[in-house]
Amino acid sequence: MSGDLGLFWGQLFRKPDQVVALAPSSRALAEEMVATLDPRRGPVIELGAGTGRITRAILARGFAPDQVHAVEMNPAFCDNLRTRFAGLNVHCLSAADVGGLALRGAQAVVSGLPLLSMPLALQHAILAGSFAHLDPGAPFIQFTYGPRPPVRAELRASLGLTWTKSAKIWGNLPPARVYRFCQPDRRPME
Ligand SMILES: C[S@@+](CC[C@H](N)C(=O)[O-])C[C@H]1O[C@@H](n2cnc3c(N)ncnc32)[C@H](O)[C@@H]1O
């Protein structure tokens, strides 16, 4: 655990614009992020896995490591994830390319990305690529420290997103909320 902190802060110092957090997510936040996941309902995609706080919480719900696809662009974090979680699918690439992952039937995308600090085009690529893997009603799950939804208003509108938000999680530094965004079913009725 203290090794995780050293790695996290080392990368925060080197790449502050990518890590964008003072500390890894707390156990309380990680547990809220994964609270609705069920290993019987298919694989999970995790974006911005970092040192694996949320990854660990996903696995603790009973997922086999090969049911989890962790997307992380920082090679030092990727090496650490591969060492810590044998069998995990670690994709060392930008979340902008998540739509190209070869997998079927994901039940959710769980994101620890600093989404709000990203340019709109990058946010759009990440959201559109994520929803390409999700059936209508399946969630894109994202935490945020601020008072507003962590997906920009114009993107929520253009992707037709609805959402719910959790109570504030005080046991995190800083306190955070978890949002679950979904696309409604727009298929014509038969
Ligand atoms: C706030 S940290 C969260 C780490 C971890 N999920 C947690 O909750 O403790 C953000 C993570 O997103 C990663 N990241 C930032 N931009 C990314 C991108 N475009 N694609 C993939 N990962 C990215 C960073 O390298 C970092 O690991």
mmCIF file of C-alpha atoms and ligand atoms in Angstrom:
data_model
loop_
_atom_site.group_PDB
_atom_site.id
_atom_site.type_symbol
_atom_site.label_atom_id
_atom_site.label_comp_id
_atom_site.label_asym_id
_atom_site.label_seq_id
_atom_site.Cartn_x
_atom_site.Cartn_y
_atom_site.Cartn_z
ATOM 1 C CA MET A 1 0.000 0.000 0.000
ATOM 2 C CA SER A 2 2.761 2.493 0.855
ATOM 3 C CA GLY A 3 4.501 1.378 -2.376
ATOM 4 C CA ASP A 4 1.303 2.372 -4.198
ATOM 5 C CA LEU A 5 1.441 5.834 -2.664
ATOM 6 C CA GLY A 6 5.086 6.305 -3.662
ATOM 7 C CA LEU A 7 4.292 5.261 -7.225
ATOM 8 C CA PHE A 8 1.161 7.456 -7.334
ATOM 9 C CA TRP A 9 2.902 10.568 -6.037
ATOM 10 C CA GLY A 10 5.946 9.952 -8.252
ATOM 11 C CA GLN A 11 3.701 9.877 -11.327
ATOM 12 C CA LEU A 12 1.664 12.847 -10.059
ATOM 13 C CA PHE A 13 4.921 14.810 -9.898
ATOM 14 C CA ARG A 14 5.971 13.699 -13.418
ATOM 15 C CA LYS A 15 2.555 13.871 -15.139
ATOM 16 C CA PRO A 16 0.285 16.162 -13.107
ATOM 17 C CA ASP A 17 -1.977 16.835 -16.093
ATOM 18 C CA GLN A 18 -2.768 13.104 -16.388
ATOM 19 C CA VAL A 19 -3.006 12.029 -12.740
ATOM 20 C CA VAL A 20 -4.889 15.132 -11.503
ATOM 21 C CA ALA A 21 -5.569 13.871 -7.944
ATOM 22 C CA LEU A 22 -3.795 14.300 -4.637
ATOM 23 C CA ALA A 23 -4.199 10.659 -3.657
ATOM 24 C CA PRO A 24 -5.594 7.382 -4.960
ATOM 25 C CA SER A 25 -9.304 6.751 -4.375
ATOM 26 C CA SER A 26 -10.218 5.644 -0.850
ATOM 27 C CA ARG A 27 -11.756 2.259 -0.105
ATOM 28 C CA ALA A 28 -15.137 3.954 0.530
ATOM 29 C CA LEU A 29 -15.112 5.654 -2.878
ATOM 30 C CA ALA A 30 -13.894 2.518 -4.667
ATOM 31 C CA GLU A 31 -16.670 0.451 -3.042
ATOM 32 C CA GLU A 32 -19.348 2.919 -4.163
ATOM 33 C CA MET A 33 -17.937 2.902 -7.716
ATOM 34 C CA VAL A 34 -18.390 -0.873 -7.982
ATOM 35 C CA ALA A 35 -21.519 -1.335 -5.831
ATOM 36 C CA THR A 36 -23.813 -2.253 -8.751
ATOM 37 C CA LEU A 37 -21.417 -4.634 -10.548
ATOM 38 C CA ASP A 38 -22.184 -8.351 -10.672
ATOM 39 C CA PRO A 39 -19.696 -10.910 -12.016
ATOM 40 C CA ARG A 40 -22.576 -12.944 -13.536
ATOM 41 C CA ARG A 41 -23.462 -10.106 -15.933
ATOM 42 C CA GLY A 42 -20.305 -9.939 -18.063
ATOM 43 C CA PRO A 43 -16.952 -8.176 -18.193
ATOM 44 C CA VAL A 44 -16.124 -4.706 -16.904
ATOM 45 C CA ILE A 45 -13.958 -2.017 -18.503
ATOM 46 C CA GLU A 46 -12.007 0.216 -16.132
ATOM 47 C CA LEU A 47 -10.555 3.499 -17.436
ATOM 48 C CA GLY A 48 -7.604 5.242 -15.740
ATOM 49 C CA ALA A 49 -6.843 2.376 -13.359
ATOM 50 C CA GLY A 50 -3.784 4.074 -11.833
ATOM 51 C CA THR A 51 -2.420 2.068 -8.896
ATOM 52 C CA GLY A 52 -5.490 -0.180 -8.894
ATOM 53 C CA ARG A 53 -7.628 0.980 -5.969
ATOM 54 C CA ILE A 54 -10.835 0.567 -7.970
ATOM 55 C CA THR A 55 -9.488 -2.541 -9.726
ATOM 56 C CA ARG A 56 -9.090 -4.190 -6.341
ATOM 57 C CA ALA A 57 -12.673 -3.305 -5.405
ATOM 58 C CA ILE A 58 -13.964 -4.779 -8.692
ATOM 59 C CA LEU A 59 -12.115 -8.045 -8.046
ATOM 60 C CA ALA A 60 -13.409 -8.103 -4.465
ATOM 61 C CA ARG A 61 -16.949 -8.408 -5.884
ATOM 62 C CA GLY A 62 -15.996 -11.822 -7.252
ATOM 63 C CA PHE A 63 -14.807 -11.021 -10.765
ATOM 64 C CA ALA A 64 -12.112 -13.231 -12.255
ATOM 65 C CA PRO A 65 -9.167 -11.024 -13.311
ATOM 66 C CA ASP A 66 -9.690 -11.917 -16.970
ATOM 67 C CA GLN A 67 -13.223 -10.417 -16.801
ATOM 68 C CA VAL A 68 -11.694 -7.002 -16.133
ATOM 69 C CA HIS A 69 -10.188 -4.785 -18.864
ATOM 70 C CA ALA A 70 -8.075 -1.999 -17.368
ATOM 71 C CA VAL A 71 -7.210 0.876 -19.717
ATOM 72 C CA GLU A 72 -4.348 3.055 -18.496
ATOM 73 C CA MET A 73 -2.034 5.285 -20.554
ATOM 74 C CA ASN A 74 0.817 5.565 -18.020
ATOM 75 C CA PRO A 75 3.364 2.746 -18.640
ATOM 76 C CA ALA A 76 4.600 2.773 -14.998
ATOM 77 C CA PHE A 77 1.029 2.225 -13.754
ATOM 78 C CA CYS A 78 0.497 -0.485 -16.405
ATOM 79 C CA ASP A 79 3.603 -2.404 -15.291
ATOM 80 C CA ASN A 80 2.446 -2.185 -11.671
ATOM 81 C CA LEU A 81 -1.085 -3.383 -12.542
ATOM 82 C CA ARG A 82 0.310 -6.398 -14.406
ATOM 83 C CA THR A 83 2.503 -7.296 -11.424
ATOM 84 C CA ARG A 84 -0.203 -6.764 -8.803
ATOM 85 C CA PHE A 85 -3.144 -8.424 -10.550
ATOM 86 C CA ALA A 86 -2.108 -11.576 -12.408
ATOM 87 C CA GLY A 87 -4.480 -12.371 -15.277
ATOM 88 C CA LEU A 88 -5.954 -8.848 -15.495
ATOM 89 C CA ASN A 89 -6.312 -7.513 -19.058
ATOM 90 C CA VAL A 90 -4.136 -4.395 -18.990
ATOM 91 C CA HIS A 91 -4.395 -2.183 -22.098
ATOM 92 C CA CYS A 92 -1.659 0.420 -22.062
ATOM 93 C CA LEU A 93 -3.324 3.045 -24.238
ATOM 94 C CA SER A 94 -5.360 6.214 -24.103
ATOM 95 C CA ALA A 95 -8.981 5.854 -23.071
ATOM 96 C CA ALA A 96 -9.751 7.771 -26.288
ATOM 97 C CA ASP A 97 -9.172 4.407 -28.021
ATOM 98 C CA VAL A 98 -11.433 2.356 -25.746
ATOM 99 C CA GLY A 99 -13.945 1.861 -28.577
ATOM 100 C CA GLY A 100 -11.372 -0.290 -30.414
ATOM 101 C CA LEU A 101 -11.026 -2.893 -27.637
ATOM 102 C CA ALA A 102 -11.952 -6.366 -28.816
ATOM 103 C CA LEU A 103 -14.452 -7.551 -26.234
ATOM 104 C CA ARG A 104 -18.155 -8.266 -26.116
ATOM 105 C CA GLY A 105 -20.943 -7.771 -23.628
ATOM 106 C CA ALA A 106 -19.401 -5.328 -21.145
ATOM 107 C CA GLN A 107 -21.837 -4.654 -18.295
ATOM 108 C CA ALA A 108 -20.279 -1.320 -17.288
ATOM 109 C CA VAL A 109 -17.416 1.120 -17.797
ATOM 110 C CA VAL A 110 -15.899 2.313 -14.519
ATOM 111 C CA SER A 111 -13.829 5.465 -14.900
ATOM 112 C CA GLY A 112 -11.253 7.024 -12.612
ATOM 113 C CA LEU A 113 -10.221 9.446 -15.378
ATOM 114 C CA PRO A 114 -9.898 13.191 -14.735
ATOM 115 C CA LEU A 115 -12.699 13.645 -17.252
ATOM 116 C CA LEU A 116 -13.646 17.244 -16.506
ATOM 117 C CA SER A 117 -10.120 18.508 -17.020
ATOM 118 C CA MET A 118 -9.976 17.006 -20.524
ATOM 119 C CA PRO A 119 -10.720 18.848 -23.790
ATOM 120 C CA LEU A 120 -14.214 18.298 -25.177
ATOM 121 C CA ALA A 121 -13.022 16.242 -28.171
ATOM 122 C CA LEU A 122 -11.159 13.827 -25.898
ATOM 123 C CA GLN A 123 -14.147 13.523 -23.562
ATOM 124 C CA HIS A 124 -16.328 12.813 -26.572
ATOM 125 C CA ALA A 125 -14.013 10.080 -27.889
ATOM 126 C CA ILE A 126 -13.937 8.436 -24.442
ATOM 127 C CA LEU A 127 -17.707 8.565 -23.907
ATOM 128 C CA ALA A 128 -18.631 7.505 -27.450
ATOM 129 C CA GLY A 129 -16.068 4.674 -27.382
ATOM 130 C CA SER A 130 -17.331 3.509 -23.989
ATOM 131 C CA PHE A 131 -21.004 3.523 -24.971
ATOM 132 C CA ALA A 132 -20.110 1.536 -28.111
ATOM 133 C CA HIS A 133 -19.440 -1.367 -25.698
ATOM 134 C CA LEU A 134 -22.563 -0.901 -23.573
ATOM 135 C CA ASP A 135 -26.141 -1.976 -24.146
ATOM 136 C CA PRO A 136 -28.838 0.674 -23.491
ATOM 137 C CA GLY A 137 -29.226 1.071 -19.738
ATOM 138 C CA ALA A 138 -25.701 -0.179 -18.927
ATOM 139 C CA PRO A 139 -23.770 2.439 -16.953
ATOM 140 C CA PHE A 140 -20.690 4.579 -17.469
ATOM 141 C CA ILE A 141 -19.635 5.162 -13.840
ATOM 142 C CA GLN A 142 -17.506 8.192 -12.938
ATOM 143 C CA PHE A 143 -16.611 9.957 -9.729
ATOM 144 C CA THR A 144 -16.119 13.670 -9.334
ATOM 145 C CA TYR A 145 -15.019 16.016 -6.565
ATOM 146 C CA GLY A 146 -16.971 19.012 -7.822
ATOM 147 C CA PRO A 147 -20.619 20.102 -7.620
ATOM 148 C CA ARG A 148 -21.465 19.438 -11.281
ATOM 149 C CA PRO A 149 -21.874 16.221 -13.307
ATOM 150 C CA PRO A 150 -18.459 15.041 -14.549
ATOM 151 C CA VAL A 151 -19.579 14.893 -18.200
ATOM 152 C CA ARG A 152 -20.020 18.261 -19.912
ATOM 153 C CA ALA A 153 -23.560 19.435 -20.596
ATOM 154 C CA GLU A 154 -23.181 19.481 -24.395
ATOM 155 C CA LEU A 155 -21.973 15.876 -24.379
ATOM 156 C CA ARG A 156 -24.760 14.742 -22.068
ATOM 157 C CA ALA A 157 -27.198 16.300 -24.502
ATOM 158 C CA SER A 158 -25.613 14.979 -27.709
ATOM 159 C CA LEU A 159 -25.312 11.429 -26.335
ATOM 160 C CA GLY A 160 -28.778 11.555 -24.750
ATOM 161 C CA LEU A 161 -27.470 10.606 -21.312
ATOM 162 C CA THR A 162 -29.535 10.223 -18.175
ATOM 163 C CA TRP A 163 -27.854 9.821 -14.799
ATOM 164 C CA THR A 164 -28.081 9.194 -11.085
ATOM 165 C CA LYS A 165 -25.665 10.374 -8.409
ATOM 166 C CA SER A 166 -24.629 8.930 -5.066
ATOM 167 C CA ALA A 167 -24.610 10.650 -1.720
ATOM 168 C CA LYS A 168 -21.386 12.499 -0.983
ATOM 169 C CA ILE A 169 -18.615 10.159 0.103
ATOM 170 C CA TRP A 170 -16.887 11.959 2.936
ATOM 171 C CA GLY A 171 -14.311 9.227 3.428
ATOM 172 C CA ASN A 172 -12.256 10.318 0.439
ATOM 173 C CA LEU A 173 -9.696 13.060 -0.052
ATOM 174 C CA PRO A 174 -11.336 15.240 -1.287
ATOM 175 C CA PRO A 175 -14.955 14.096 -0.736
ATOM 176 C CA ALA A 176 -16.535 12.832 -3.959
ATOM 177 C CA ARG A 177 -19.773 11.681 -5.569
ATOM 178 C CA VAL A 178 -20.305 8.805 -7.982
ATOM 179 C CA TYR A 179 -22.368 9.374 -11.133
ATOM 180 C CA ARG A 180 -23.891 6.602 -13.249
ATOM 181 C CA PHE A 181 -24.647 7.707 -16.824
ATOM 182 C CA CYS A 182 -26.803 5.640 -19.189
ATOM 183 C CA GLN A 183 -28.053 5.851 -22.737
ATOM 184 C CA PRO A 184 -31.759 5.080 -23.034
ATOM 185 C CA ASP A 185 -32.985 2.430 -25.459
ATOM 186 C CA ARG A 186 -33.727 4.216 -28.738
ATOM 187 C CA ARG A 187 -34.446 1.127 -30.820
ATOM 188 C CA PRO A 188 -37.811 1.298 -32.544
ATOM 189 C CA MET A 189 -40.559 -0.786 -30.916
ATOM 190 C CA GLU A 190 -41.357 -4.001 -32.840
HETATM 191 C C1 LIG B 1 -7.193 10.457 -10.649
HETATM 192 S S1 LIG B 1 -6.135 9.130 -11.196
HETATM 193 C C2 LIG B 1 -7.194 7.759 -10.685
HETATM 194 C C3 LIG B 1 -6.423 6.496 -10.407
HETATM 195 C C4 LIG B 1 -7.271 5.361 -9.812
HETATM 196 N N1 LIG B 1 -8.343 4.951 -10.720
HETATM 197 C C5 LIG B 1 -7.871 5.759 -8.486
HETATM 198 O O1 LIG B 1 -9.084 5.971 -8.445
HETATM 199 O O2 LIG B 1 -7.115 5.845 -7.524
HETATM 200 C C6 LIG B 1 -6.369 9.270 -12.960
HETATM 201 C C7 LIG B 1 -5.771 8.129 -13.774
HETATM 202 O O3 LIG B 1 -6.166 8.287 -15.138
HETATM 203 C C8 LIG B 1 -5.042 8.033 -15.989
HETATM 204 N N2 LIG B 1 -5.303 8.757 -17.247
HETATM 205 C C9 LIG B 1 -5.367 10.092 -17.465
HETATM 206 N N3 LIG B 1 -5.679 10.363 -18.735
HETATM 207 C C10 LIG B 1 -5.836 9.149 -19.357
HETATM 208 C C11 LIG B 1 -6.190 8.752 -20.684
HETATM 209 N N4 LIG B 1 -6.438 9.648 -21.654
HETATM 210 N N5 LIG B 1 -6.256 7.444 -20.959
HETATM 211 C C12 LIG B 1 -6.005 6.498 -20.007
HETATM 212 N N6 LIG B 1 -5.664 6.812 -18.736
HETATM 213 C C13 LIG B 1 -5.578 8.124 -18.408
HETATM 214 C C14 LIG B 1 -3.868 8.570 -15.193
HETATM 215 O O4 LIG B 1 -2.646 8.019 -15.655
HETATM 216 C C15 LIG B 1 -4.257 8.101 -13.777
HETATM 217 O O5 LIG B 1 -3.838 6.793 -13.553
#
